[in-house]
Coordinates of C-alpha atoms and ligand atoms in Angstrom, one line a residue:
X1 CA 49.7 56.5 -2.4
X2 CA 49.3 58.2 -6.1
X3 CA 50.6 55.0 -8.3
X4 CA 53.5 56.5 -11.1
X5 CA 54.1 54.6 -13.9
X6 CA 57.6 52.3 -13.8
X7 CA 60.5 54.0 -15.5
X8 CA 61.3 50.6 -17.6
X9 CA 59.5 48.5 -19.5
X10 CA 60.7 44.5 -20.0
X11 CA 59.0 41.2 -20.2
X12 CA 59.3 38.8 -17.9
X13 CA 58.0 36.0 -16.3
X14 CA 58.5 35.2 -12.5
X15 CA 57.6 31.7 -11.7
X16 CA 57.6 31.2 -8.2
X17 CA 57.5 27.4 -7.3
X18 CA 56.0 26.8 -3.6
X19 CA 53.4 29.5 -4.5
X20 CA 51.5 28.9 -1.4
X21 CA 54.8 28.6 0.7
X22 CA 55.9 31.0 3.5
X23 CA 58.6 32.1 2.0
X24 CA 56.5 33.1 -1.3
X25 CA 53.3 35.4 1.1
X26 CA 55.8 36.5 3.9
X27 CA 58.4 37.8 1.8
X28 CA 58.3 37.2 -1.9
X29 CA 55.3 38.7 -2.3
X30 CA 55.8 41.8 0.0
X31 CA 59.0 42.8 -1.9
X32 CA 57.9 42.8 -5.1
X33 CA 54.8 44.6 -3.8
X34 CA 57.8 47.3 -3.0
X35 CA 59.5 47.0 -6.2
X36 CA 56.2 48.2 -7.7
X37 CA 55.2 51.0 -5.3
X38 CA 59.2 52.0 -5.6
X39 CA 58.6 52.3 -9.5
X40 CA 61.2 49.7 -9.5
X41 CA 59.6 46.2 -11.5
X42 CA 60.0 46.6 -14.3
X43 CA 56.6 46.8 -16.4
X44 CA 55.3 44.2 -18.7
X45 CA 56.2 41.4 -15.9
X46 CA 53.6 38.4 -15.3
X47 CA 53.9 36.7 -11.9
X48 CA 52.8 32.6 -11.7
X49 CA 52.5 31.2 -8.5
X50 CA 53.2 27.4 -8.6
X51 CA 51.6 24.8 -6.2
X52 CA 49.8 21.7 -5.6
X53 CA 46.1 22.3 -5.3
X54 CA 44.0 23.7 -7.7
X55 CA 42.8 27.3 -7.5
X56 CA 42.0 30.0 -10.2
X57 CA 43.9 33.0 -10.5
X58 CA 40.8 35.2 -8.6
X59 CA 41.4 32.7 -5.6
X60 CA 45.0 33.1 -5.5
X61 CA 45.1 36.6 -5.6
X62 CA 42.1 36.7 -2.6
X63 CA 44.8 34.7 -0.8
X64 CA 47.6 37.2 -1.3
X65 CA 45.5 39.6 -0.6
X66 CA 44.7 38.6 2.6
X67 CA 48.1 37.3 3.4
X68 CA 49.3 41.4 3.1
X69 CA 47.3 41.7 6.5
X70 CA 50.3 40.2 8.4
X71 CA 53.0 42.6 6.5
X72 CA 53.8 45.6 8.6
X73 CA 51.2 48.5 8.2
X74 CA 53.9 51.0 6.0
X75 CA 54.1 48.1 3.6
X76 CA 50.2 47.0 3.2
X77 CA 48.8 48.0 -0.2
X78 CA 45.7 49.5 -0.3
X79 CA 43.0 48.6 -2.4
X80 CA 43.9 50.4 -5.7
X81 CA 47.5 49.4 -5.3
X82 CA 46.1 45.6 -4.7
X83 CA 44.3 45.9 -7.8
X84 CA 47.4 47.0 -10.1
X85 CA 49.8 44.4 -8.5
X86 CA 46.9 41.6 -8.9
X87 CA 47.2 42.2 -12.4
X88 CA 50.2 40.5 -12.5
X89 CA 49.7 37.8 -10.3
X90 CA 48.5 34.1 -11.9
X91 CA 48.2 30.6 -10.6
X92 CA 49.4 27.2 -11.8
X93 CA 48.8 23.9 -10.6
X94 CA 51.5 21.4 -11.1
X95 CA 52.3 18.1 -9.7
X96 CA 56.3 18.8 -9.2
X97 CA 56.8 14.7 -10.1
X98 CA 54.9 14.8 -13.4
X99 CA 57.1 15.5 -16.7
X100 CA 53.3 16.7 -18.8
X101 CA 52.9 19.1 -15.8
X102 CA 56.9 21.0 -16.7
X103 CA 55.7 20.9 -20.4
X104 CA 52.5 22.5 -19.5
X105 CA 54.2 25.5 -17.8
X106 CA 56.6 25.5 -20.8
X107 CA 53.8 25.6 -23.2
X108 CA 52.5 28.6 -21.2
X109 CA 55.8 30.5 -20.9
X110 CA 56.3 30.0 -24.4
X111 CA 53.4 31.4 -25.4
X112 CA 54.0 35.0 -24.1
X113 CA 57.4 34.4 -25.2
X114 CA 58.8 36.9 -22.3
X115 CA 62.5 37.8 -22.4
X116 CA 63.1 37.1 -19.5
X117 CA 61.6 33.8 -17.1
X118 CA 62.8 33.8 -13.5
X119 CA 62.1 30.4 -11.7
X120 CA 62.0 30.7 -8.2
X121 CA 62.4 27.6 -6.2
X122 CA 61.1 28.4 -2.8
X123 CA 59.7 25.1 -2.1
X124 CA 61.5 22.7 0.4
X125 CA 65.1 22.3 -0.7
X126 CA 64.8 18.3 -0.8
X127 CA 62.5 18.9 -4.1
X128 CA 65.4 20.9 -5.7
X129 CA 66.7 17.7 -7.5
X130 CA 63.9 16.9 -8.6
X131 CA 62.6 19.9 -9.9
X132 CA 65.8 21.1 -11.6
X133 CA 66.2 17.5 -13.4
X134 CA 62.3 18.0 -14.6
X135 CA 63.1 21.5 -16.0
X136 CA 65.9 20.6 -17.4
X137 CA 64.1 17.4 -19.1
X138 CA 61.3 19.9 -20.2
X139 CA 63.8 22.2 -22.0
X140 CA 62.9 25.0 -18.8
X141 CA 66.4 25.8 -19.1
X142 CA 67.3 27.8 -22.0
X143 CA 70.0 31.0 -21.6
X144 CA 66.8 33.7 -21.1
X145 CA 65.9 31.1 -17.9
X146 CA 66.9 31.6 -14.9
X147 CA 67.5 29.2 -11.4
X148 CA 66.8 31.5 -8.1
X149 CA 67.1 28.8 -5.1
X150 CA 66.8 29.6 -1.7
X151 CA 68.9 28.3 1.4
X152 CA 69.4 25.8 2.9
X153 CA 71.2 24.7 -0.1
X154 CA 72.3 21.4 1.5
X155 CA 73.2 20.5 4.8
X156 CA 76.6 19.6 4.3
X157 CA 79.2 19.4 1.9
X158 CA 78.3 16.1 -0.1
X159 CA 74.4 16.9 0.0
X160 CA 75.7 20.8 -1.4
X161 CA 77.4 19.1 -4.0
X162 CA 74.7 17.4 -5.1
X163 CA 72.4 19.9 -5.0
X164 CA 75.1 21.8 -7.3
X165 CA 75.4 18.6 -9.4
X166 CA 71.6 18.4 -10.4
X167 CA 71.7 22.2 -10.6
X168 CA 74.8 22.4 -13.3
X169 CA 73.3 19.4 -15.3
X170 CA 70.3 21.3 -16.3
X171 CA 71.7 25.1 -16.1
X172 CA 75.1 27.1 -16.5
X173 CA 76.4 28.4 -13.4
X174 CA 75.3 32.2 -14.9
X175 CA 72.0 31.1 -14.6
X176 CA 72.0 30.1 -11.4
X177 CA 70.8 32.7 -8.7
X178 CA 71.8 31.3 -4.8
X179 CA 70.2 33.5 -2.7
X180 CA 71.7 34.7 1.0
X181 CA 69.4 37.3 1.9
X182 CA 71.8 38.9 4.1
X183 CA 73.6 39.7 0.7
X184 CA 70.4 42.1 -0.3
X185 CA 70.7 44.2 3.2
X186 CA 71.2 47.4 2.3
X187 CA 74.5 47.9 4.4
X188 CA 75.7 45.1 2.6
X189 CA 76.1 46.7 -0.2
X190 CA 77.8 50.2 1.9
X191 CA 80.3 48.0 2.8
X192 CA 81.6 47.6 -0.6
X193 CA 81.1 51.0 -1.7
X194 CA 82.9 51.8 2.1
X195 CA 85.9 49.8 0.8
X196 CA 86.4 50.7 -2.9
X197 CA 84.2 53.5 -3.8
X198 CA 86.4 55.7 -1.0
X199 CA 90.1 56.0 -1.1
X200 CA 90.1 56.8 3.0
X201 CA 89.7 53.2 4.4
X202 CA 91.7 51.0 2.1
X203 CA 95.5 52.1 3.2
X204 CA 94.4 51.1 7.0
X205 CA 92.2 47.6 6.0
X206 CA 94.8 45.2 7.2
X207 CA 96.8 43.7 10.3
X208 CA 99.3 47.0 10.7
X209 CA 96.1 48.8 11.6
X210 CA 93.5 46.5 12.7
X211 CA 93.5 44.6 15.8
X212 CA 90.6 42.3 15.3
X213 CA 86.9 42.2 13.7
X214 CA 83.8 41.0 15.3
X215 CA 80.6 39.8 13.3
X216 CA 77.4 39.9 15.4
X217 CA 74.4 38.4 14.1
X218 CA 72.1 38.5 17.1
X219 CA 68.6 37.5 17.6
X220 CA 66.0 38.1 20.2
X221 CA 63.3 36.0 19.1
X222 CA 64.0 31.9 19.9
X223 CA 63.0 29.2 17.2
X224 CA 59.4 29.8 17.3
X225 CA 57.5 27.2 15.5
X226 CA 60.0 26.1 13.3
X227 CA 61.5 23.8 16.1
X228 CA 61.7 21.1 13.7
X229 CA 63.5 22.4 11.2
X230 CA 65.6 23.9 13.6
X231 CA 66.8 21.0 15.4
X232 CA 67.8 19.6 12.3
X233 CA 69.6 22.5 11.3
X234 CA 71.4 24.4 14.4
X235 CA 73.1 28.0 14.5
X236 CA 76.3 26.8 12.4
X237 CA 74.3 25.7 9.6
X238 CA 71.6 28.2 9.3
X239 CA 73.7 31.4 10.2
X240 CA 77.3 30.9 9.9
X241 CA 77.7 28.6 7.2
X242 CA 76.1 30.9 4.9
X243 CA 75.4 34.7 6.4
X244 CA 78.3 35.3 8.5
X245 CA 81.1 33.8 6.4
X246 CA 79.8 35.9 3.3
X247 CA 79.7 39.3 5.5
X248 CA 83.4 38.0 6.8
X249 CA 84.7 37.2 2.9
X250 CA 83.2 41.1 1.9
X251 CA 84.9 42.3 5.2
X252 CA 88.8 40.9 4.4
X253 CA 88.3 40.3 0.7
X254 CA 91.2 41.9 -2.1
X255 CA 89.8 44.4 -4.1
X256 CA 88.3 43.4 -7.1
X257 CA 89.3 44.8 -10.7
X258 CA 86.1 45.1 -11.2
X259 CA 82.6 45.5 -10.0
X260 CA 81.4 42.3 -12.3
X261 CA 79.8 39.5 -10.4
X262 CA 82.5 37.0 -11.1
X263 CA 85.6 39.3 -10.2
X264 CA 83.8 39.9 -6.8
X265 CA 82.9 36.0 -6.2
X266 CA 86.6 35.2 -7.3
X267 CA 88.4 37.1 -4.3
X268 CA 85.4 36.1 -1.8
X269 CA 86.2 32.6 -2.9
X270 CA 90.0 33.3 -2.1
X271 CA 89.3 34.6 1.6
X272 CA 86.9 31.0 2.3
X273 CA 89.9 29.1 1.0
X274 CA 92.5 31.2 3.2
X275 CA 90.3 30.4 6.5
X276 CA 92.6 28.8 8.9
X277 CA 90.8 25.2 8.7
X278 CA 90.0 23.2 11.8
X279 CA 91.1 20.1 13.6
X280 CA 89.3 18.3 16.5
X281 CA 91.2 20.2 18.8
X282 CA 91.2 23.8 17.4
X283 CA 87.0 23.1 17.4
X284 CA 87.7 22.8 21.3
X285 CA 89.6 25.8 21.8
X286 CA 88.2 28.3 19.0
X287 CA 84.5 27.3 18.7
X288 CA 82.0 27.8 21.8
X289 CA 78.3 26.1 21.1
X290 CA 75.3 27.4 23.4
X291 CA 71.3 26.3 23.9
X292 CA 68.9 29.1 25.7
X293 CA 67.7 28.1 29.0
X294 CA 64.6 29.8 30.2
X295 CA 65.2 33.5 30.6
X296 CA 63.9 36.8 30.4
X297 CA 63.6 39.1 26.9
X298 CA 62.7 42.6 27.3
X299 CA 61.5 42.0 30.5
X300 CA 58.9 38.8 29.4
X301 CA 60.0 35.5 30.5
X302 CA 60.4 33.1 27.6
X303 CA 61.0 29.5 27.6
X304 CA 63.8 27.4 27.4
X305 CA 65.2 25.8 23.5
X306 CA 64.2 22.4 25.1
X307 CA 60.2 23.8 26.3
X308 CA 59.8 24.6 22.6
X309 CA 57.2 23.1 20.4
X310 CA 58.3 20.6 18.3
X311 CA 62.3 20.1 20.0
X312 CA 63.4 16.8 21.6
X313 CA 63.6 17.4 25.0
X314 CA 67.5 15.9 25.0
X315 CA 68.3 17.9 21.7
X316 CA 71.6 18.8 21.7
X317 CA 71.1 21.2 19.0
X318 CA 73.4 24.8 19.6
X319 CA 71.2 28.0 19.2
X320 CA 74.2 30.0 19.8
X321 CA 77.7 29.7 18.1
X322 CA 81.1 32.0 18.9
X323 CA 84.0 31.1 16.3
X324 CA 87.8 32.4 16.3
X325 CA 89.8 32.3 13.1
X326 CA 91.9 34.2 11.0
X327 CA 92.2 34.8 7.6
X328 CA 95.7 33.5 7.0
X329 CA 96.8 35.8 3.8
X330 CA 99.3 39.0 4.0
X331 CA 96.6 41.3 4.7
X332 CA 95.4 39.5 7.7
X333 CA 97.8 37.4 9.1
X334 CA 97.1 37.2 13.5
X335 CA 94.3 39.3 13.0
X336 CA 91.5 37.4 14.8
X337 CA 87.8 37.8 13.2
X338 CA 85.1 36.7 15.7
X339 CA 82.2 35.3 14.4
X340 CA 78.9 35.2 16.3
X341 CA 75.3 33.9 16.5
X342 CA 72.4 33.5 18.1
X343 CA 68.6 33.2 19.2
X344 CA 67.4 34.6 21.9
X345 CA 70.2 37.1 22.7
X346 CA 70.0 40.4 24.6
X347 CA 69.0 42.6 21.4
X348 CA 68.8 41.9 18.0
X349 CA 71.5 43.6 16.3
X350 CA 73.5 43.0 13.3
X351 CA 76.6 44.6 13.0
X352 CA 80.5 44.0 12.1
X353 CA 82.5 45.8 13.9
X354 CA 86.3 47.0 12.9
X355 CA 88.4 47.2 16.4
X356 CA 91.8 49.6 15.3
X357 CA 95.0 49.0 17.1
X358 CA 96.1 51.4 20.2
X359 CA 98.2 54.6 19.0
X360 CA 101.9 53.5 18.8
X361 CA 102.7 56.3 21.4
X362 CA 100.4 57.8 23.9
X363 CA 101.3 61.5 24.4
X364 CA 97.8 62.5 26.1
X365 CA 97.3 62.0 30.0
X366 CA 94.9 59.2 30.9
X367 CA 94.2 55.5 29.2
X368 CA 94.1 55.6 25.2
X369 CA 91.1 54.1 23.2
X370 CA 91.4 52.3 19.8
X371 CA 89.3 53.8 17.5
X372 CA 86.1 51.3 16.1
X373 CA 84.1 51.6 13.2
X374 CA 80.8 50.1 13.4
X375 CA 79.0 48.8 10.5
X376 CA 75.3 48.5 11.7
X377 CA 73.2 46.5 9.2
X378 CA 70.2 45.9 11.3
X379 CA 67.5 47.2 13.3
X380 CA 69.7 50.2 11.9
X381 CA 71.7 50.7 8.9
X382 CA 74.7 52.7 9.0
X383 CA 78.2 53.6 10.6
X384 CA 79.9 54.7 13.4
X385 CA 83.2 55.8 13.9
X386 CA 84.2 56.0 17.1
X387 CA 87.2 58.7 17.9
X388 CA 88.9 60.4 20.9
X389 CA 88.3 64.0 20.9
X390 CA 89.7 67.2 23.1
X391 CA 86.8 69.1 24.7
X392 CA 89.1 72.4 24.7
X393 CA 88.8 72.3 28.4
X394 CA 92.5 73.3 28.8
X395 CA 95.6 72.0 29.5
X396 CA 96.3 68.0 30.8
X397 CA 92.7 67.3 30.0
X398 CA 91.6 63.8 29.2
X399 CA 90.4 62.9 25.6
X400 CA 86.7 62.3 25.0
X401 CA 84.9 59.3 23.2
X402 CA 83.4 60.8 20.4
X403 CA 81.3 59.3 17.4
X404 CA 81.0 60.2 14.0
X405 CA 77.3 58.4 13.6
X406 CA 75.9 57.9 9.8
X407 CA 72.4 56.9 9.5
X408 CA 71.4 55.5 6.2
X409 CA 67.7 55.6 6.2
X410 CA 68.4 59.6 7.1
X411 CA 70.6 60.1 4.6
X412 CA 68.6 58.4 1.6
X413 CA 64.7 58.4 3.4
X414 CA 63.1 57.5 0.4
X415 CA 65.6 55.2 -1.7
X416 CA 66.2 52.4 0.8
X417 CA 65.4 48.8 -0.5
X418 CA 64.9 45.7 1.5
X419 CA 67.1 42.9 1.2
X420 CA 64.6 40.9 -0.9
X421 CA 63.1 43.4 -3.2
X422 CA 66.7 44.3 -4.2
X423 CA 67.5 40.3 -5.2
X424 CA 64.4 40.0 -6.5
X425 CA 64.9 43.1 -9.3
X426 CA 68.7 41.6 -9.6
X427 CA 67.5 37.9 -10.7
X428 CA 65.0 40.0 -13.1
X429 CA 68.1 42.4 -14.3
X430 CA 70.0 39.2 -14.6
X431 CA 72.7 40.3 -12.2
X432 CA 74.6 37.8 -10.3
X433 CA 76.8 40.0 -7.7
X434 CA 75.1 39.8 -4.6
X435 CA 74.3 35.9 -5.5
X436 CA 76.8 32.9 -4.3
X437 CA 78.4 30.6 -6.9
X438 CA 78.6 27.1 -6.2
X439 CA 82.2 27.4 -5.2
X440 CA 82.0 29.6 -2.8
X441 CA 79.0 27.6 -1.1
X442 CA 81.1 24.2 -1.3
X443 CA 84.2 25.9 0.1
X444 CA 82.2 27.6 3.4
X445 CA 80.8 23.7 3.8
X446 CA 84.3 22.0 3.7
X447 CA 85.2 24.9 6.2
X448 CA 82.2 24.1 8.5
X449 CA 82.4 20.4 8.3
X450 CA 85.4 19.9 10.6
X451 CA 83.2 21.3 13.8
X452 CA 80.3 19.3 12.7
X453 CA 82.1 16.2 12.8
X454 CA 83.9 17.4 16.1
X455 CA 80.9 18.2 17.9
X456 CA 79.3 15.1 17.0
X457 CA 81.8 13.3 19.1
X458 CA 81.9 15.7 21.9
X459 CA 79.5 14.5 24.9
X460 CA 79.9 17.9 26.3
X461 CA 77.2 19.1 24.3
X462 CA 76.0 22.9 23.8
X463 CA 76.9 25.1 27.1
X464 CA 73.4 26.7 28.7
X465 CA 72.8 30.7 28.3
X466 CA 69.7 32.4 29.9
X467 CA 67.5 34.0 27.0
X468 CA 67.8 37.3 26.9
X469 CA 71.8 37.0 27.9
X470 CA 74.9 37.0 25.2
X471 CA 75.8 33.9 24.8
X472 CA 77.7 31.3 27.1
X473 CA 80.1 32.6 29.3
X474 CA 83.2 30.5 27.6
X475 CA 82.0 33.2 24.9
X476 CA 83.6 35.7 26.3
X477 CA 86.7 33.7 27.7
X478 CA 87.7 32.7 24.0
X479 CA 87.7 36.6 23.0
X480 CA 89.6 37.6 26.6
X481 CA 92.2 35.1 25.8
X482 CA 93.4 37.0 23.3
X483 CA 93.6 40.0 25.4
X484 CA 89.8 41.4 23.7
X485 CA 86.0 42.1 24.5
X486 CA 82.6 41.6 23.0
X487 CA 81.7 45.0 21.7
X488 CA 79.3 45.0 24.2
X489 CA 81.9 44.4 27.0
X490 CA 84.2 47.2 25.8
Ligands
BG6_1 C1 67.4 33.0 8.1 C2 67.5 32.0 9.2 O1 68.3 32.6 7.1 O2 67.8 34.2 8.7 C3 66.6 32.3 10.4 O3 67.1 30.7 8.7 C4 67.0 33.7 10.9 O4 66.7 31.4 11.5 C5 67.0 34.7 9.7 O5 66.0 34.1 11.8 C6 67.5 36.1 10.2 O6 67.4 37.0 9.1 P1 67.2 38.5 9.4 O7 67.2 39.2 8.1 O8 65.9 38.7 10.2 O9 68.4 38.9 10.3

């Protein structure tokens, strides 16, 4: 591919702390590799991998390098793309417990003088403390810094809050960048230009017209090799807690005067705080826990949550997660949203989608259909909107299904950004909207906690789904009770 030059030119540092990480070659990495080739980073920019052992720049960027052999072909470099992005790319050893080691990276950032430093913590989150109390110590923390951290920020409310506490004590809250990735997916961002960059939707987005909304967040793959960290973690905390209750506050939020970060995280904080909250017994009735058995995924059989590496074989950790609630405001008063989750379901597929109440008044022959838009975020990204329709056939006929079908990725082939390229160019631009403030991060925890502390006093335990199904079958129960269906039971 012919390299262009960038359209801007602006210098910053990117200091990515965990430089060896995951995180940093399976994602990081590959997205700004993106941003480049999409003429999107800015130029002037100077990359600094932080980590542990020692290795010169040459050996870091042989690492990377090979590291890019994993990425999907479309997204490899080749070798004279390598070379510019290399250019870019340094290493820095630090001991993340030793002040000298802070004052050293300052010295170094200080000496280019950048406009612009982005520190990236993508290290485990149980060094956050400790590394935001050392920058903050080593004067890492003045307004042209800024403090991307990466989930799992916390793993409940108190260990959030403390997370936020070290966090606030050495930065303001407008340098602070919390990621949820699901924010950078591109349909993400169609949904707030579906709500209030279009006059068509707004007038129906609310309990006269809509009878319920569904949130979807299925996997196929199970927990792979991060068993460990899984058990410890569970589908509430990893998906819910965090992805699903910021697509629900961006589904049934007000509209906000403006499109500045703040005025967006101010009515997404006022849809966490209108969540009907739970009691021990509403946790019974409105939440439904699973754990994959043993099952079958596109027609391989895969093994049970319990047969993975690295589980207890008595874990009771839930791998699948159905939630009822309601948003109890004006808008959405009775209107239930169903929030769902899981590994090892029957597709992957990520999608929200809007069910419409029945005409008032069927005149047509034959059963009516409520009209559903789907909002598709992933393996595609676009909409749906499913219609009945008159074939012309002639008189007493019976109304069609139809689909109005918008494909994103057709519509703009060769402008579409991934989810972490776009973040990544946003904690560079120095723009917070698609980042969550601590407020909104506490709240969604004091929400969640209720079902933690219920579960862990339920012997039940999770209910058993085979891999490769939907979920438990008390799933679908809690969604027929109110008279409803699973999109993929409609
Ligand atoms: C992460 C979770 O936040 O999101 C993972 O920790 C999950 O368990 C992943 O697999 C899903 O992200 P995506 O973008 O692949 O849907």
């Amino acid at each position: 591919m012919k390299l262009k030059q960038s359209y801007i030119t602006m210098s910053f540092d990117l200091v990515f702390f965990g430089g060896t990480g995951d995180l940093t070659w399976r994602k990081l990495m590959p997205a700004l590799f993106q941003a480049m080739r999409h003429h999107k980073l800015p130029e002037g920019g100077r990359i600094i991998a932080v980590a542990r052992d020692e290795r010169s720049d040459e050996q870091y960027r042989n690492f990377i390098k090979e590291r890019f052999a994993d990425v999907e072909p479309g997204k490899r470099p080749s070798d004279e793309e390598f070379a510019k992005f290399a250019e870019m790319l340094h290493f820095r050893r630090m001991d993340l417990s030793q002040p000298e080691h802070y004052a050293g990276l300052k010295a170094m950032l200080d000496e280019r003088g950048a406009g612009t430093v982005v520190l990236y913590l993508a290290t485990s989150p149980y060094l956050f403390p400790v590394i935001c109390k050392q920058l903050g110590m080593a004067g890492l923390n003045a307004p042209h810094i800024r403090v991307v951290l990466e989930k799992p920020l916390g793993h409940d409310l108190a260990s959030a809050q403390e997370i936020n506490r070290v966090v606030k004590a050495a930065f303001h809250e407008t340098q602070a960048f919390r990621i949820d990735h699901y924010l950078g997916k591109p349909a993400v961002q169609n949904l707030m230009a579906l709500r209030f960059g279009n006059a068509l939707f707004e007038p129906v987005w609310r309990r006269e017209s809509i009878a319920n909304i569904q949130i979807t967040l299925a996997e196929e793959l199970g927990v792979g090799t991060r068993g460990d960290y899984y058990d410890k973690t569970g589908a509430l905390r990893d998906m819910i807690q965090n992805h699903a209750l910021q697509l629900l506050t961006m589904i049934a939020m007000e509209p906000p005067s403006t499109n500045d970060a703040d005025a967006i995280r101010d009515e997404k904080l006022k849809v966490l705080k209108s969540l009907r909250p739970f009691n021990a017994e509403t946790v019974m009735r409105d939440v439904v826990r699973g754990q994959y058995r043993a099952g079958s995924v596109e027609g391989r059989r895969v093994p049970g949550y319990l047969e993975e590496v690295k589980v207890p074989a008595n874990s009771t950790c839930e791998t699948f997660v159905a939630i009822r609630t309601e948003v109890q405001n004006w808008r959405w008063a009775g209107v239930p949203f169903y929030l769902r989750t899981g590994k090892r379901l029957g597709s992957r597929e990520a999608q929200i989608v809007v069910n419409f109440r029945e005409v008032p008044h069927p005149i047509f022959p034959g059963a009516s259909r409520a009209n559903k838009l789907v909002i598709k975020l992933q393996p595609e990204d676009g909409l749906e909107l499913h219609l009945l329709a008159a074939k012309g056939s002639g008189n007493n006929e019976l109304l069609s299904p139809v689909s109005l079908d918008l494909d994103f990725d057709k519509a703009f082939p060769s402008e579409r950004v991934g989810a972490y390229e776009r973040l990544l160019l946003d904690a560079i631009g120095g723009r917070l909207n698609l980042f969550v403030r601590s407020d909104e991060q506490e709240q969604a925890w004091r929400w969640v906690e209720p079902v933690l502390e219920a579960w862990s006093k339920d012997p039940a335990g999770p209910r058993p789904y085979a891999a490769g199904s939907w979920g438990p079958p008390e799933s679908s129960a809690m969604v027929a009770r109110d008279g409803c269906a699973w999109a993929e039971e409609q």
